[in-house]
Amino acid sequence: MTTAQRVNVALRKVPSWVVYLIGAVIPFYYLYLALTGAMGVEPVNSLERALGELAMQALVVVLAVTPLRKLTGVSLIMHRRALGLLAFFYVACHLLVWGVLDVQDPARMWSDIVKRPYITIGMVGFVLLLPVAATSNNFSVRRMGPMRWRRLHMLTYVICVSGAVHYVMVQKVWEIEPLIYLALVLALLAYRIPTLRREFAA
């Protein structure tokens, strides 16, 4: 048995509820750090950034599931739905901290969404993520049909690019980490282009 096969056997033994549980705990751990002063003198900003980074990491992992399987033989397919829904949860938490703890004013939130391009792009990504998350279940696959369902979930590519661009633009100065995430997303998307062409040609 190869190393990839052994890893896959181990991954299949992990129940999905364990992935959901561990993943769901992370934002609350970050909140605990913010409340106890472990996130510095600006805990709200630090919490908002930490959740945004967590969401970006989860989105990259989701985007990397198929390339990882093809290139290494290691498959996260059995946990891709959980990872995708956790990514949505992290984005929602990031947005919640921004709106409730940071801005604290619906009128100002709307103004920022309209006037600040990086917030506009981030919000577009979140809105596109809503139907993807809402249809991440077997019932939706059966009702929509596999082809329509797959095409809807190709919005994940646009969502990941939007998230990475938002992450780059939100920085006041150029930072290497957001650029790395953007490069990873673009590289993973480029890898998937042949598959996308075949899908839409069908």
PDB file of C-alpha atoms in Angstrom, residues 34-193:
ATOM      1  CA  ALA A  34      -9.808  38.409  21.517  1.00  0.00           C
ATOM      2  CA  LEU A  35     -11.795  38.610  24.755  1.00  0.00           C
ATOM      3  CA  THR A  36      -8.818  37.689  26.912  1.00  0.00           C
ATOM      4  CA  GLY A  37      -6.492  40.257  25.353  1.00  0.00           C
ATOM      5  CA  ALA A  38      -4.345  37.728  23.511  1.00  0.00           C
ATOM      6  CA  MET A  39      -4.960  39.465  20.180  1.00  0.00           C
ATOM      7  CA  GLY A  40      -3.290  42.728  21.079  1.00  0.00           C
ATOM      8  CA  VAL A  41      -4.514  46.273  21.597  1.00  0.00           C
ATOM      9  CA  GLU A  42      -7.032  46.120  18.714  1.00  0.00           C
ATOM     10  CA  PRO A  43      -8.771  42.795  19.325  1.00  0.00           C
ATOM     11  CA  VAL A  44     -11.710  43.465  16.991  1.00  0.00           C
ATOM     12  CA  ASN A  45      -9.461  44.211  14.017  1.00  0.00           C
ATOM     13  CA  SER A  46      -7.245  41.244  14.869  1.00  0.00           C
ATOM     14  CA  LEU A  47     -10.264  38.937  15.180  1.00  0.00           C
ATOM     15  CA  GLU A  48     -11.696  40.207  11.907  1.00  0.00           C
ATOM     16  CA  ARG A  49      -8.397  39.599  10.117  1.00  0.00           C
ATOM     17  CA  ALA A  50      -7.867  36.171  11.692  1.00  0.00           C
ATOM     18  CA  LEU A  51     -11.313  35.016  10.578  1.00  0.00           C
ATOM     19  CA  GLY A  52     -10.741  36.394   7.090  1.00  0.00           C
ATOM     20  CA  GLU A  53      -7.447  34.521   6.822  1.00  0.00           C
ATOM     21  CA  LEU A  54      -9.124  31.360   8.111  1.00  0.00           C
ATOM     22  CA  ALA A  55     -11.845  31.693   5.465  1.00  0.00           C
ATOM     23  CA  MET A  56      -9.232  32.219   2.756  1.00  0.00           C
ATOM     24  CA  GLN A  57      -7.303  29.147   3.882  1.00  0.00           C
ATOM     25  CA  ALA A  58     -10.455  27.023   3.844  1.00  0.00           C
ATOM     26  CA  LEU A  59     -11.376  28.243   0.349  1.00  0.00           C
ATOM     27  CA  VAL A  60      -7.905  27.400  -0.960  1.00  0.00           C
ATOM     28  CA  VAL A  61      -8.141  23.907   0.549  1.00  0.00           C
ATOM     29  CA  VAL A  62     -11.529  23.367  -1.120  1.00  0.00           C
ATOM     30  CA  LEU A  63     -10.124  24.557  -4.453  1.00  0.00           C
ATOM     31  CA  ALA A  64      -7.107  22.257  -4.040  1.00  0.00           C
ATOM     32  CA  VAL A  65      -9.066  19.037  -3.389  1.00  0.00           C
ATOM     33  CA  THR A  66      -9.140  17.825  -7.002  1.00  0.00           C
ATOM     34  CA  PRO A  67      -5.573  18.897  -7.962  1.00  0.00           C
ATOM     35  CA  LEU A  68      -4.282  17.302  -4.759  1.00  0.00           C
ATOM     36  CA  ARG A  69      -5.939  14.003  -5.641  1.00  0.00           C
ATOM     37  CA  LYS A  70      -4.679  14.053  -9.224  1.00  0.00           C
ATOM     38  CA  LEU A  71      -1.121  15.080  -8.365  1.00  0.00           C
ATOM     39  CA  THR A  72      -0.507  13.108  -5.160  1.00  0.00           C
ATOM     40  CA  GLY A  73      -3.261  10.511  -4.913  1.00  0.00           C
ATOM     41  CA  VAL A  74      -4.370  11.938  -1.558  1.00  0.00           C
ATOM     42  CA  SER A  75      -8.136  12.452  -1.618  1.00  0.00           C
ATOM     43  CA  LEU A  76     -10.154  14.838   0.530  1.00  0.00           C
ATOM     44  CA  ILE A  77     -13.257  14.264  -1.586  1.00  0.00           C
ATOM     45  CA  MET A  78     -15.130  12.644   1.304  1.00  0.00           C
ATOM     46  CA  HIS A  79     -14.704  15.826   3.364  1.00  0.00           C
ATOM     47  CA  ARG A  80     -15.000  18.446   0.605  1.00  0.00           C
ATOM     48  CA  ARG A  81     -18.593  19.341   1.501  1.00  0.00           C
ATOM     49  CA  ALA A  82     -17.678  19.826   5.160  1.00  0.00           C
ATOM     50  CA  LEU A  83     -14.676  21.947   4.196  1.00  0.00           C
ATOM     51  CA  GLY A  84     -16.815  24.070   1.882  1.00  0.00           C
ATOM     52  CA  LEU A  85     -19.506  24.668   4.488  1.00  0.00           C
ATOM     53  CA  LEU A  86     -16.865  25.521   7.068  1.00  0.00           C
ATOM     54  CA  ALA A  87     -15.408  28.042   4.609  1.00  0.00           C
ATOM     55  CA  PHE A  88     -18.866  29.627   4.353  1.00  0.00           C
ATOM     56  CA  PHE A  89     -19.119  29.655   8.165  1.00  0.00           C
ATOM     57  CA  TYR A  90     -15.753  31.401   8.456  1.00  0.00           C
ATOM     58  CA  VAL A  91     -16.717  34.014   5.856  1.00  0.00           C
ATOM     59  CA  ALA A  92     -20.003  34.619   7.700  1.00  0.00           C
ATOM     60  CA  CYS A  93     -18.144  35.017  11.003  1.00  0.00           C
ATOM     61  CA  HIS A  94     -15.689  37.434   9.369  1.00  0.00           C
ATOM     62  CA  LEU A  95     -18.601  39.469   8.001  1.00  0.00           C
ATOM     63  CA  LEU A  96     -20.413  39.354  11.359  1.00  0.00           C
ATOM     64  CA  VAL A  97     -17.394  40.713  13.236  1.00  0.00           C
ATOM     65  CA  TRP A  98     -16.981  43.464  10.652  1.00  0.00           C
ATOM     66  CA  GLY A  99     -20.641  44.499  10.817  1.00  0.00           C
ATOM     67  CA  VAL A 100     -21.498  43.999  14.488  1.00  0.00           C
ATOM     68  CA  LEU A 101     -18.236  44.641  16.320  1.00  0.00           C
ATOM     69  CA  ASP A 102     -16.341  46.925  13.939  1.00  0.00           C
ATOM     70  CA  VAL A 103     -18.710  49.146  11.946  1.00  0.00           C
ATOM     71  CA  GLN A 104     -21.784  48.823  14.223  1.00  0.00           C
ATOM     72  CA  ASP A 105     -23.961  50.875  11.864  1.00  0.00           C
ATOM     73  CA  PRO A 106     -26.068  49.409   9.012  1.00  0.00           C
ATOM     74  CA  ALA A 107     -26.078  52.699   7.105  1.00  0.00           C
ATOM     75  CA  ARG A 108     -22.291  52.937   7.257  1.00  0.00           C
ATOM     76  CA  MET A 109     -21.993  49.270   6.282  1.00  0.00           C
ATOM     77  CA  TRP A 110     -24.021  49.905   3.137  1.00  0.00           C
ATOM     78  CA  SER A 111     -22.011  53.032   2.387  1.00  0.00           C
ATOM     79  CA  ASP A 112     -18.748  51.086   2.717  1.00  0.00           C
ATOM     80  CA  ILE A 113     -20.057  48.278   0.494  1.00  0.00           C
ATOM     81  CA  VAL A 114     -20.942  50.787  -2.228  1.00  0.00           C
ATOM     82  CA  LYS A 115     -17.942  53.129  -1.944  1.00  0.00           C
ATOM     83  CA  ARG A 116     -15.025  50.886  -0.978  1.00  0.00           C
ATOM     84  CA  PRO A 117     -14.015  48.544  -3.840  1.00  0.00           C
ATOM     85  CA  TYR A 118     -12.338  45.960  -1.607  1.00  0.00           C
ATOM     86  CA  ILE A 119     -15.498  45.654   0.486  1.00  0.00           C
ATOM     87  CA  THR A 120     -17.645  45.527  -2.658  1.00  0.00           C
ATOM     88  CA  ILE A 121     -15.555  42.645  -4.023  1.00  0.00           C
ATOM     89  CA  GLY A 122     -15.653  40.820  -0.700  1.00  0.00           C
ATOM     90  CA  MET A 123     -19.428  41.210  -0.487  1.00  0.00           C
ATOM     91  CA  VAL A 124     -19.876  39.940  -4.052  1.00  0.00           C
ATOM     92  CA  GLY A 125     -17.930  36.839  -3.051  1.00  0.00           C
ATOM     93  CA  PHE A 126     -20.146  36.335  -0.009  1.00  0.00           C
ATOM     94  CA  VAL A 127     -23.373  36.754  -2.004  1.00  0.00           C
ATOM     95  CA  LEU A 128     -22.159  34.186  -4.553  1.00  0.00           C
ATOM     96  CA  LEU A 129     -21.271  31.852  -1.708  1.00  0.00           C
ATOM     97  CA  LEU A 130     -24.862  31.835  -0.419  1.00  0.00           C
ATOM     98  CA  PRO A 131     -26.405  29.620  -3.157  1.00  0.00           C
ATOM     99  CA  VAL A 132     -23.352  27.360  -3.121  1.00  0.00           C
ATOM    100  CA  ALA A 133     -23.678  26.788   0.620  1.00  0.00           C
ATOM    101  CA  ALA A 134     -27.466  26.447   0.436  1.00  0.00           C
ATOM    102  CA  THR A 135     -27.209  23.680  -2.175  1.00  0.00           C
ATOM    103  CA  SER A 136     -24.389  21.741  -0.518  1.00  0.00           C
ATOM    104  CA  ASN A 137     -26.618  18.784   0.271  1.00  0.00           C
ATOM    105  CA  ASN A 138     -27.810  15.586  -1.408  1.00  0.00           C
ATOM    106  CA  PHE A 139     -31.372  16.887  -1.803  1.00  0.00           C
ATOM    107  CA  SER A 140     -30.161  19.777  -3.982  1.00  0.00           C
ATOM    108  CA  VAL A 141     -28.069  17.426  -6.126  1.00  0.00           C
ATOM    109  CA  ARG A 142     -31.121  15.249  -6.774  1.00  0.00           C
ATOM    110  CA  ARG A 143     -33.479  18.174  -7.407  1.00  0.00           C
ATOM    111  CA  MET A 144     -31.142  20.158  -9.669  1.00  0.00           C
ATOM    112  CA  GLY A 145     -29.509  17.212 -11.393  1.00  0.00           C
ATOM    113  CA  PRO A 146     -25.744  16.535 -11.263  1.00  0.00           C
ATOM    114  CA  MET A 147     -24.823  18.751 -14.250  1.00  0.00           C
ATOM    115  CA  ARG A 148     -26.728  21.861 -13.144  1.00  0.00           C
ATOM    116  CA  TRP A 149     -25.487  21.343  -9.593  1.00  0.00           C
ATOM    117  CA  ARG A 150     -21.850  21.097 -10.710  1.00  0.00           C
ATOM    118  CA  ARG A 151     -22.160  24.206 -12.827  1.00  0.00           C
ATOM    119  CA  LEU A 152     -23.651  26.198  -9.961  1.00  0.00           C
ATOM    120  CA  HIS A 153     -20.810  25.079  -7.706  1.00  0.00           C
ATOM    121  CA  MET A 154     -18.291  26.324 -10.234  1.00  0.00           C
ATOM    122  CA  LEU A 155     -19.060  29.694  -8.646  1.00  0.00           C
ATOM    123  CA  THR A 156     -16.493  28.497  -6.105  1.00  0.00           C
ATOM    124  CA  TYR A 157     -13.769  29.617  -8.529  1.00  0.00           C
ATOM    125  CA  VAL A 158     -15.162  33.151  -8.743  1.00  0.00           C
ATOM    126  CA  ILE A 159     -15.655  33.197  -4.965  1.00  0.00           C
ATOM    127  CA  CYS A 160     -12.042  32.202  -4.323  1.00  0.00           C
ATOM    128  CA  VAL A 161     -10.705  34.847  -6.697  1.00  0.00           C
ATOM    129  CA  SER A 162     -12.974  37.481  -5.104  1.00  0.00           C
ATOM    130  CA  GLY A 163     -11.789  36.485  -1.638  1.00  0.00           C
ATOM    131  CA  ALA A 164      -8.121  36.603  -2.616  1.00  0.00           C
ATOM    132  CA  VAL A 165      -8.469  39.991  -4.349  1.00  0.00           C
ATOM    133  CA  HIS A 166     -10.368  41.331  -1.323  1.00  0.00           C
ATOM    134  CA  TYR A 167      -7.559  40.089   0.943  1.00  0.00           C
ATOM    135  CA  VAL A 168      -4.904  41.830  -1.167  1.00  0.00           C
ATOM    136  CA  MET A 169      -6.838  45.106  -1.428  1.00  0.00           C
ATOM    137  CA  VAL A 170      -7.782  45.329   2.264  1.00  0.00           C
ATOM    138  CA  GLN A 171      -4.135  45.775   3.263  1.00  0.00           C
ATOM    139  CA  LYS A 172      -2.940  49.349   3.737  1.00  0.00           C
ATOM    140  CA  VAL A 173       0.488  48.326   2.420  1.00  0.00           C
ATOM    141  CA  TRP A 174       1.625  45.545   0.116  1.00  0.00           C
ATOM    142  CA  GLU A 175       2.080  42.328   2.083  1.00  0.00           C
ATOM    143  CA  ILE A 176       3.468  39.050   0.786  1.00  0.00           C
ATOM    144  CA  GLU A 177       0.923  36.711   2.459  1.00  0.00           C
ATOM    145  CA  PRO A 178      -2.191  37.988   0.621  1.00  0.00           C
ATOM    146  CA  LEU A 179      -0.259  37.873  -2.653  1.00  0.00           C
ATOM    147  CA  ILE A 180       0.678  34.247  -1.975  1.00  0.00           C
ATOM    148  CA  TYR A 181      -2.998  33.354  -1.494  1.00  0.00           C
ATOM    149  CA  LEU A 182      -3.904  35.136  -4.726  1.00  0.00           C
ATOM    150  CA  ALA A 183      -1.132  33.294  -6.581  1.00  0.00           C
ATOM    151  CA  LEU A 184      -2.299  29.958  -5.162  1.00  0.00           C
ATOM    152  CA  VAL A 185      -5.891  30.606  -6.201  1.00  0.00           C
ATOM    153  CA  LEU A 186      -4.892  31.638  -9.716  1.00  0.00           C
ATOM    154  CA  ALA A 187      -2.579  28.625 -10.066  1.00  0.00           C
ATOM    155  CA  LEU A 188      -5.284  26.208  -8.901  1.00  0.00           C
ATOM    156  CA  LEU A 189      -7.804  27.856 -11.207  1.00  0.00           C
ATOM    157  CA  ALA A 190      -5.386  27.602 -14.148  1.00  0.00           C
ATOM    158  CA  TYR A 191      -4.954  23.910 -13.388  1.00  0.00           C
ATOM    159  CA  ARG A 192      -8.716  23.439 -13.598  1.00  0.00           C
ATOM    160  CA  ILE A 193      -9.235  25.331 -16.886  1.00  0.00           C
TER     161      ILE A 193
END
